[in-house]
Short mmCIF file of C-alpha atoms in Angstrom, two decimals:
data_model
loop_
_atom_site.label_atom_id
_atom_site.label_comp_id
_atom_site.label_asym_id
_atom_site.label_seq_id
_atom_site.Cartn_x
_atom_site.Cartn_y
_atom_site.Cartn_z
CA MET A 1 22.13 15.90 -9.64
CA LYS A 2 20.77 17.57 -12.92
CA THR A 3 18.56 14.56 -13.65
CA LEU A 4 16.63 15.05 -10.25
CA LYS A 5 16.00 18.68 -10.59
CA PHE A 6 12.14 18.58 -10.62
CA HIS A 7 9.46 21.26 -9.91
CA PRO A 8 8.74 21.20 -6.19
CA VAL A 9 5.05 19.93 -6.92
CA ALA A 10 6.56 17.03 -8.84
CA TRP A 11 8.64 16.04 -5.67
CA ALA A 12 5.43 16.40 -3.67
CA VAL A 13 3.67 13.91 -5.96
CA ILE A 14 6.70 11.41 -6.13
CA ILE A 15 7.34 11.55 -2.27
CA GLY A 16 3.42 11.48 -1.77
CA THR A 17 3.51 8.35 -3.89
CA PHE A 18 5.87 6.67 -1.66
CA LEU A 19 3.91 7.86 1.50
CA SER A 20 0.55 6.61 0.00
CA ARG A 21 1.83 3.34 -1.14
CA THR A 22 3.63 2.72 2.07
CA GLY A 23 0.36 3.30 4.08
CA PHE A 24 -1.40 1.11 1.68
CA TYR A 25 0.67 -1.90 1.74
CA MET A 26 1.19 -1.58 5.41
CA THR A 27 -2.48 -2.96 5.94
CA ILE A 28 -4.30 -3.96 2.53
CA PRO A 29 -2.17 -7.15 1.78
CA PHE A 30 -2.99 -8.33 5.39
CA LEU A 31 -6.76 -7.37 5.11
CA ALA A 32 -7.77 -10.80 3.89
CA ILE A 33 -5.92 -12.42 7.12
CA TYR A 34 -7.40 -9.74 9.38
CA LEU A 35 -11.19 -10.48 7.89
CA GLY A 36 -10.49 -14.22 8.34
CA LYS A 37 -8.69 -14.46 11.56
CA VAL A 38 -9.90 -11.57 13.61
CA LYS A 39 -13.44 -11.01 12.24
CA GLY A 40 -14.30 -14.87 11.35
CA ILE A 41 -15.49 -13.90 7.84
CA ASP A 42 -15.59 -16.98 5.51
CA PRO A 43 -13.22 -17.01 2.68
CA ALA A 44 -15.72 -16.77 -0.27
CA THR A 45 -17.02 -13.44 1.39
CA ILE A 46 -13.51 -12.13 1.94
CA GLY A 47 -12.78 -12.72 -1.79
CA ALA A 48 -15.91 -10.79 -2.77
CA ILE A 49 -15.01 -8.09 -0.38
CA LEU A 50 -11.68 -7.63 -2.00
CA ALA A 51 -12.99 -7.84 -5.61
CA VAL A 52 -15.56 -5.01 -4.97
CA SER A 53 -12.50 -2.62 -4.53
CA LEU A 54 -11.20 -3.73 -8.03
CA PHE A 55 -14.55 -3.46 -9.59
CA VAL A 56 -15.44 -0.06 -8.27
CA GLY A 57 -11.88 1.16 -9.10
CA THR A 58 -12.07 0.30 -12.90
CA GLY A 59 -14.94 2.72 -13.69
CA SER A 60 -14.15 5.41 -11.04
CA SER A 61 -10.58 5.98 -12.53
CA PHE A 62 -11.89 7.72 -15.57
CA ILE A 63 -14.33 9.68 -13.76
CA GLY A 64 -11.84 10.88 -11.02
CA GLY A 65 -9.21 12.02 -13.87
CA ALA A 66 -11.99 13.79 -15.90
CA LEU A 67 -12.98 15.52 -12.70
CA SER A 68 -9.53 16.76 -12.07
CA ASP A 69 -9.60 18.41 -15.48
CA ARG A 70 -12.64 20.44 -14.72
CA LEU A 71 -12.14 20.89 -10.87
CA GLY A 72 -8.50 21.33 -10.69
CA ARG A 73 -5.83 18.74 -9.52
CA TYR A 74 -5.41 20.06 -6.18
CA PRO A 75 -9.23 19.79 -4.97
CA VAL A 76 -9.55 16.33 -6.41
CA LEU A 77 -6.31 15.05 -4.63
CA ILE A 78 -6.74 16.64 -1.49
CA SER A 79 -10.33 15.61 -1.07
CA SER A 80 -9.79 11.88 -2.33
CA MET A 81 -6.67 11.65 -0.03
CA ALA A 82 -8.73 13.11 3.10
CA ALA A 83 -11.59 10.70 2.41
CA TRP A 84 -9.04 7.76 1.74
CA SER A 85 -7.80 8.48 5.33
CA LEU A 86 -11.28 7.91 6.97
CA VAL A 87 -11.65 4.66 5.12
CA PHE A 88 -8.83 3.06 7.00
CA VAL A 89 -10.28 4.53 10.23
CA GLY A 90 -13.47 2.76 9.33
CA PHE A 91 -11.43 -0.57 8.65
CA ALA A 92 -9.90 -0.20 12.13
CA PHE A 93 -13.41 -0.08 13.92
CA ALA A 94 -15.96 -1.72 11.55
CA GLU A 95 -17.49 -5.06 12.84
CA ASN A 96 -20.43 -5.43 10.37
CA THR A 97 -19.73 -7.51 7.13
CA SER A 98 -21.73 -5.12 4.92
CA LEU A 99 -19.64 -2.41 6.22
CA PHE A 100 -16.50 -4.08 5.10
CA PHE A 101 -18.02 -4.19 1.55
CA LEU A 102 -18.70 -0.64 1.78
CA LEU A 103 -15.18 0.36 2.93
CA SER A 104 -13.73 -1.86 0.36
CA ALA A 105 -15.63 -0.22 -2.43
CA LEU A 106 -14.63 3.37 -1.14
CA ASN A 107 -10.96 2.12 -0.85
CA GLY A 108 -11.19 1.44 -4.74
CA LEU A 109 -12.96 4.49 -5.36
CA PHE A 110 -10.62 6.99 -3.59
CA ARG A 111 -7.45 5.16 -4.75
CA SER A 112 -8.63 5.16 -8.43
CA VAL A 113 -9.41 9.06 -8.17
CA PHE A 114 -6.28 9.88 -6.49
CA GLU A 115 -3.98 7.82 -8.85
CA PRO A 116 -4.61 9.24 -12.22
CA THR A 117 -4.96 12.89 -10.87
CA ALA A 118 -1.45 12.41 -9.37
CA ARG A 119 0.03 11.23 -12.65
CA ALA A 120 -1.76 13.99 -14.72
CA LEU A 121 -0.41 16.68 -12.16
CA LEU A 122 3.23 15.15 -12.50
CA ALA A 123 2.81 15.47 -16.39
CA ASP A 124 1.44 19.00 -15.89
CA VAL A 125 4.41 20.40 -13.97
CA THR A 126 7.25 18.38 -15.86
CA SER A 127 8.55 19.26 -19.35
CA GLU A 128 8.08 16.68 -22.11
CA GLU A 129 11.64 15.85 -22.14
CA ARG A 130 11.74 15.33 -18.51
CA ARG A 131 8.79 13.18 -17.96
CA SER A 132 10.43 9.97 -18.54
CA ASP A 133 12.84 10.75 -15.32
CA ALA A 134 9.94 12.09 -13.29
CA PHE A 135 7.78 8.93 -14.07
CA ASN A 136 10.78 6.81 -13.38
CA ALA A 137 11.10 8.36 -10.01
CA ARG A 138 7.52 7.78 -9.21
CA TYR A 139 7.70 4.22 -10.05
CA PHE A 140 10.73 3.70 -8.06
CA ALA A 141 8.96 5.30 -5.16
CA ILE A 142 5.96 2.95 -5.83
CA ASN A 143 8.29 -0.12 -5.37
CA ILE A 144 10.22 1.17 -2.35
CA GLY A 145 6.72 2.02 -0.66
CA GLY A 146 5.48 -1.44 -1.62
CA SER A 147 8.61 -3.03 -0.14
CA VAL A 148 8.60 -0.91 3.17
CA GLY A 149 4.74 -1.04 3.74
CA PRO A 150 4.39 -4.75 4.67
CA LEU A 151 7.63 -4.72 6.77
CA VAL A 152 6.37 -1.84 8.82
CA GLY A 153 2.66 -3.41 8.67
CA LEU A 154 4.15 -6.82 10.05
CA LYS A 155 5.91 -4.96 12.75
CA LEU A 156 2.91 -3.21 13.90
CA GLY A 157 0.68 -6.17 13.91
CA ALA A 158 -0.95 -6.13 10.70
CA GLY A 159 -3.36 -9.03 10.16
CA GLY A 160 -3.56 -9.93 13.84
CA LEU A 161 -5.66 -8.96 16.89
CA SER A 162 -3.65 -5.65 16.94
CA SER A 163 -4.51 -4.49 13.58
CA LEU A 164 -6.06 -1.42 14.90
CA LEU A 165 -2.80 0.38 14.99
CA PRO A 166 -1.62 -0.37 11.44
CA PHE A 167 -4.94 0.90 10.14
CA MET A 168 -4.63 4.08 12.26
CA VAL A 169 -1.19 4.75 11.19
CA SER A 170 -2.06 4.31 7.53
CA ALA A 171 -5.04 6.82 8.09
CA GLY A 172 -2.56 9.13 9.82
CA ILE A 173 -0.18 9.09 6.82
CA PHE A 174 -2.90 9.84 4.23
CA ALA A 175 -4.29 12.85 6.52
CA VAL A 176 -0.83 14.21 6.79
CA TYR A 177 -0.20 13.94 2.94
CA ALA A 178 -3.58 15.69 2.46
CA ILE A 179 -2.45 18.54 4.58
CA ALA A 180 0.87 18.66 2.72
CA LEU A 181 -0.94 18.87 -0.45
CA ILE A 182 -3.11 21.96 1.03
CA ILE A 183 0.36 23.67 1.74
CA PHE A 184 1.59 23.01 -1.67
CA MET A 185 -1.71 24.24 -3.29
CA LEU A 186 -1.21 27.60 -1.29
CA LEU A 187 2.59 27.94 -2.15
CA TYR A 188 2.42 26.84 -5.85
CA LYS A 189 -0.30 27.98 -7.81
CA LEU A 190 -1.05 25.86 -10.98
CA GLU A 191 -2.02 27.55 -14.38
CA PRO A 192 -5.76 27.89 -14.48
CA GLN A 193 -7.38 26.01 -17.02
CA GLU A 194 -8.79 27.96 -19.96
CA THR A 195 -12.58 28.09 -19.77
CA SER A 196 -12.68 27.64 -23.59
CA ASP A 197 -10.72 24.23 -23.19
CA LEU A 198 -13.21 22.94 -20.67
CA VAL A 199 -15.55 20.52 -22.28
CA SER A 200 -18.50 18.45 -21.02
CA MET A 201 -18.25 14.87 -19.57
CA LYS A 202 -20.13 13.58 -22.47
CA LYS A 203 -17.61 15.31 -25.06
CA THR A 204 -14.66 14.35 -22.90
CA VAL A 205 -15.61 10.40 -23.19
CA SER A 206 -16.03 11.08 -27.01
CA ILE A 207 -12.53 12.67 -27.47
CA VAL A 208 -10.76 10.05 -25.26
CA PHE A 209 -12.42 6.97 -26.79
CA LYS A 210 -12.19 8.40 -30.29
CA ASP A 211 -8.35 8.59 -30.12
CA LYS A 212 -7.36 5.61 -31.98
CA VAL A 213 -3.72 5.75 -30.71
CA PHE A 214 -4.81 5.72 -27.18
CA ILE A 215 -7.37 3.06 -27.88
CA TYR A 216 -4.65 0.72 -29.22
CA PHE A 217 -2.40 1.51 -26.43
CA LEU A 218 -5.36 0.84 -23.85
CA LEU A 219 -6.11 -2.49 -25.43
CA GLY A 220 -2.50 -3.41 -25.39
CA ASN A 221 -2.36 -2.62 -21.88
CA VAL A 222 -5.32 -4.91 -20.79
CA PHE A 223 -3.01 -7.84 -21.96
CA VAL A 224 0.06 -6.33 -19.97
CA ALA A 225 -1.95 -5.89 -16.96
CA GLY A 226 -3.05 -9.49 -17.51
CA ALA A 227 0.60 -10.55 -17.61
CA TYR A 228 1.60 -8.58 -14.64
CA SER A 229 -1.38 -10.19 -12.53
CA HIS A 230 0.36 -13.75 -12.69
CA LEU A 231 3.19 -12.40 -10.33
CA ASP A 232 1.01 -12.53 -7.35
CA SER A 233 -1.66 -14.77 -8.46
CA THR A 234 -0.69 -17.82 -10.81
CA LEU A 235 2.93 -17.76 -10.03
CA SER A 236 2.14 -17.52 -6.08
CA GLN A 237 -0.09 -20.65 -6.48
CA PHE A 238 2.06 -22.60 -8.91
CA ILE A 239 5.47 -22.16 -7.01
CA GLY A 240 4.17 -21.26 -3.72
CA HIS A 241 2.16 -24.37 -3.08
CA ASN A 242 5.15 -26.40 -2.48
CA ARG A 243 7.96 -23.95 -2.44
CA LEU A 244 6.92 -20.90 -0.64
CA GLY A 245 10.45 -19.75 0.05
CA VAL A 246 11.31 -19.88 -3.61
CA TYR A 247 8.38 -17.60 -4.31
CA SER A 248 9.26 -15.11 -1.50
CA PHE A 249 12.75 -15.01 -2.92
CA LEU A 250 11.62 -14.40 -6.35
CA PHE A 251 9.36 -11.68 -5.04
CA VAL A 252 12.37 -9.82 -3.40
CA ILE A 253 14.41 -10.25 -6.91
CA ASN A 254 11.42 -8.63 -8.69
CA THR A 255 11.65 -5.55 -6.12
CA LEU A 256 15.59 -5.41 -6.28
CA THR A 257 15.48 -5.60 -10.41
CA VAL A 258 13.42 -2.75 -10.19
CA VAL A 259 15.44 -0.59 -7.92
CA ILE A 260 18.87 -1.75 -9.71
CA ILE A 261 17.93 -1.27 -13.36
CA GLN A 262 14.97 0.97 -13.61
CA TYR A 263 16.66 4.22 -14.07
CA PRO A 264 19.55 2.80 -16.54
CA LEU A 265 16.99 0.94 -18.36
CA THR A 266 14.65 3.90 -18.93
CA ARG A 267 17.58 6.10 -20.10
CA LEU A 268 18.49 3.65 -22.69
CA MET A 269 15.08 3.31 -24.09
CA LYS A 270 14.74 7.30 -24.48
CA ARG A 271 16.66 6.55 -27.87
CA PHE A 272 13.27 4.70 -29.08
CA SER A 273 9.80 5.75 -29.15
CA SER A 274 7.50 5.11 -26.37
CA LEU A 275 5.68 2.57 -28.35
CA THR A 276 8.69 0.63 -29.41
CA SER A 277 9.52 0.25 -25.64
CA LEU A 278 5.95 -1.11 -24.96
CA LYS A 279 6.53 -3.56 -27.80
CA VAL A 280 9.85 -4.73 -26.14
CA GLY A 281 8.21 -4.77 -22.88
CA CYS A 282 5.22 -7.01 -23.66
CA LEU A 283 7.65 -9.50 -25.29
CA LEU A 284 9.75 -9.69 -22.28
CA PHE A 285 6.76 -10.14 -19.98
CA GLY A 286 5.79 -13.08 -22.18
CA LEU A 287 9.23 -14.76 -21.94
CA GLY A 288 9.59 -14.11 -18.33
CA ILE A 289 6.21 -15.90 -17.81
CA LEU A 290 7.21 -18.81 -20.00
CA GLY A 291 10.39 -19.39 -18.23
CA PHE A 292 8.45 -19.53 -14.90
CA GLY A 293 6.58 -22.75 -16.08
CA LEU A 294 9.65 -24.30 -18.02
CA PHE A 295 12.17 -24.37 -15.11
CA GLU A 296 12.43 -25.39 -11.50
CA ASN A 297 16.08 -24.57 -11.16
CA VAL A 298 16.33 -21.47 -8.84
CA TYR A 299 19.00 -19.77 -10.65
CA MET A 300 16.93 -20.08 -13.97
CA LEU A 301 13.91 -18.62 -12.14
CA VAL A 302 15.76 -15.73 -11.07
CA LEU A 303 16.90 -15.18 -14.62
CA PHE A 304 13.40 -15.26 -15.88
CA MET A 305 12.22 -12.91 -12.91
CA VAL A 306 14.80 -10.41 -14.24
CA ILE A 307 13.27 -10.58 -17.66
CA PHE A 308 9.88 -10.40 -16.41
CA THR A 309 10.65 -7.28 -14.34
CA THR A 310 12.45 -5.84 -17.34
CA GLY A 311 9.08 -6.04 -19.19
CA GLU A 312 7.30 -4.75 -16.11
CA ILE A 313 9.55 -1.34 -16.09
CA LEU A 314 9.22 -0.65 -19.67
CA CYS A 315 5.53 -1.13 -19.84
CA TYR A 316 4.49 0.64 -16.70
CA VAL A 317 7.04 3.44 -16.67
CA ILE A 318 7.02 4.12 -20.45
CA GLY A 319 3.22 3.59 -20.46
CA ASP A 320 2.66 6.59 -18.20
CA VAL A 321 5.16 8.75 -20.44
CA LEU A 322 3.22 7.75 -23.55
CA ILE A 323 -0.10 8.93 -22.08
CA GLY A 324 1.64 12.40 -21.28
CA GLU A 325 2.62 12.80 -24.79
CA ILE A 326 -0.62 11.97 -26.73
CA ALA A 327 -3.09 13.61 -24.25
CA PRO A 328 -4.15 17.16 -24.65
CA ALA A 329 -3.34 19.14 -21.69
CA HIS A 330 -6.82 20.10 -20.65
CA LEU A 331 -7.89 16.26 -21.03
CA ARG A 332 -4.74 14.79 -19.31
CA GLY A 333 -6.58 13.65 -16.21
CA ALA A 334 -9.26 11.95 -18.39
CA TYR A 335 -6.75 10.15 -20.24
CA TYR A 336 -4.67 8.99 -17.10
CA GLY A 337 -8.18 7.93 -15.49
CA ALA A 338 -9.21 5.81 -18.68
CA GLY A 339 -6.03 4.01 -18.47
CA GLY A 340 -7.50 2.50 -15.44
CA PHE A 341 -9.53 0.28 -17.60
CA MET A 342 -6.47 -1.94 -17.86
CA ILE A 343 -7.48 -3.37 -14.56
CA ILE A 344 -10.00 -5.38 -16.62
CA GLY A 345 -6.85 -7.43 -17.86
CA GLN A 346 -5.66 -7.83 -14.30
CA SER A 347 -9.00 -9.31 -13.11
CA ALA A 348 -9.19 -11.53 -16.17
CA GLY A 349 -5.58 -12.64 -16.04
CA THR A 350 -5.98 -13.62 -12.46
CA TRP A 351 -9.22 -15.73 -13.34
CA ILE A 352 -7.45 -17.44 -16.41
CA GLY A 353 -4.39 -18.45 -14.54
CA GLY A 354 -6.62 -20.03 -11.87
CA ILE A 355 -9.04 -21.90 -14.40
CA LEU A 356 -5.85 -23.20 -16.20
CA LEU A 357 -4.08 -24.52 -12.92
CA SER A 358 -7.61 -26.04 -11.75
CA ILE A 359 -8.28 -27.90 -15.19
CA LEU A 360 -4.63 -28.79 -16.25
CA GLY A 361 -3.04 -29.29 -12.65
CA PHE A 362 0.14 -28.12 -11.12
CA GLY A 363 2.31 -30.65 -13.14
CA GLN A 364 1.60 -28.83 -16.42
CA GLY A 365 3.54 -25.73 -15.75
CA PRO A 366 4.99 -25.77 -19.55
CA ILE A 367 1.53 -25.92 -20.94
CA ILE A 368 -0.09 -23.56 -18.79
CA PHE A 369 2.62 -20.70 -18.89
CA SER A 370 2.98 -21.18 -22.61
CA ILE A 371 -0.79 -20.18 -22.86
CA LEU A 372 -0.11 -17.26 -20.49
CA MET A 373 2.91 -16.14 -22.53
CA LEU A 374 0.89 -16.04 -25.76
CA LEU A 375 -1.83 -13.94 -23.99
CA ALA A 376 1.02 -11.49 -22.84
CA PHE A 377 2.09 -11.51 -26.65
CA MET A 378 -1.39 -10.51 -27.74
CA ALA A 379 -0.35 -6.94 -26.49
CA PHE A 380 2.02 -6.57 -29.33
CA PRO A 381 -0.09 -6.18 -32.41
CA PHE A 382 -2.19 -3.33 -30.60
CA PHE A 383 1.12 -1.42 -29.75
CA HIS A 384 2.27 -1.85 -33.17
CA ARG A 385 -0.63 -0.69 -34.79
CA GLY A 386 -0.97 2.20 -32.40
CA GLN A 387 2.85 2.98 -33.42
CA LYS A 388 1.94 3.01 -37.06
CA LEU A 389 -0.83 5.40 -36.52
CA ARG A 390 1.00 7.64 -34.30
CA GLU A 391 3.99 7.87 -36.90
CA ASN A 392 1.28 8.72 -39.68
CA GLN A 393 -0.14 11.48 -37.42
CA GLN A 394 3.34 12.88 -36.78
CA ARG A 395 4.23 12.81 -40.46
CA ALA A 396 1.18 14.46 -41.37
CA ALA A 397 1.58 17.06 -38.78
CA ASN A 398 5.06 17.88 -39.79
CA THR A 399 3.95 17.98 -43.73
CA ARG A 400 1.27 20.53 -42.70
CA GLY A 401 3.68 22.52 -40.67
CA GLY A 402 6.29 22.58 -43.54
CA SER A 403 3.52 23.63 -46.05
CA ILE A 404 2.49 26.64 -43.72
CA GLY A 405 6.29 27.49 -43.40
CA MET A 406 6.74 27.68 -47.08
CA LYS A 407 3.54 29.57 -47.64
CA VAL A 408 4.75 32.27 -45.06
CA GLU A 409 7.99 32.54 -46.75
CA GLU A 410 6.40 32.84 -50.11
CA ILE A 411 4.35 35.81 -48.93
CA HIS A 412 7.47 37.38 -47.16
CA ASN A 413 9.39 37.18 -50.48
CA PHE A 414 6.61 38.50 -52.53
CA SER A 415 6.11 41.56 -50.25
#
């Protein structure tokens, strides 16, 4: 099938993404249950343990991506995956609460180092016209891994007294992938980065965060991440508190929608610019969120979950493609790493949704989800401004290119 003919290294990233997500979701979703039921840790401390992972991951994403620009994709991927494997071994045998804090922090660190580096490597080995297909396949792998992982984890006893096995299986998956990456490193050499292209970390920070198009994209993505966070936080509390079966069904609909419409949708949106797709995506996110608060009928909730998931696909798949388009090749890792700051929105969205539920109560769904819809719409002006700047940049580049071509032709005619 023509559309699936990627570079072997691209396949290694896509399949590795499936494996890493499967291993991750075999255990981490059940970690809170494990810490409470098996280790006897109180809920407030468990929340703090889980939050540490998110907090550490926010800053380490940029550092990990930038390091991959300087040290190479393979060394950073292999070392992070090998170390990540040891973290899960630690979860299996840890007894002390402070050790769980440390392991949670390391979990966030190594995941945030691995993710942007893997995305940068995928962009490195894929031509610009094929990147949408490659990131589409990667996102498909993420969702399949996210679906398979919890089921396997439950079968292996995740969250219960036999949680040693799932942690060790996850560690084994990560270790096998690290070995596979070593083999790929030996078989498929990447183009070495030109020494002249390497810049200091300070200059890298300056370049990335002075890129106005990227900054507008990043600011918009903060609100997008906030919108997505409501799927397993605000919505789970709002619907799940008295209709857990309905919430579980909607979660399945979310996964099935990704599997069914992701490929044709991203093919369709190739006709438009990446930022146009992001603008449409954030609006669909908001409309989907509003529907969750307006309707109790299951069929209407399914409809708005499909709308919500359509926005999710557009924002997350096309967002990765956009970074590949605007990032200089020698700073691609840093750009993908900086994209990790969108986690701020995820944290804030979870917090804001909880506050609204606490203050207004579960009976005020239309008001709560209308506010959350407006917050999702806040991404639109940032994406729109970024699109205008990018169009102006491209127009100026074309004008300069045309002027140079005319001068060359004049010199040729004169001679």
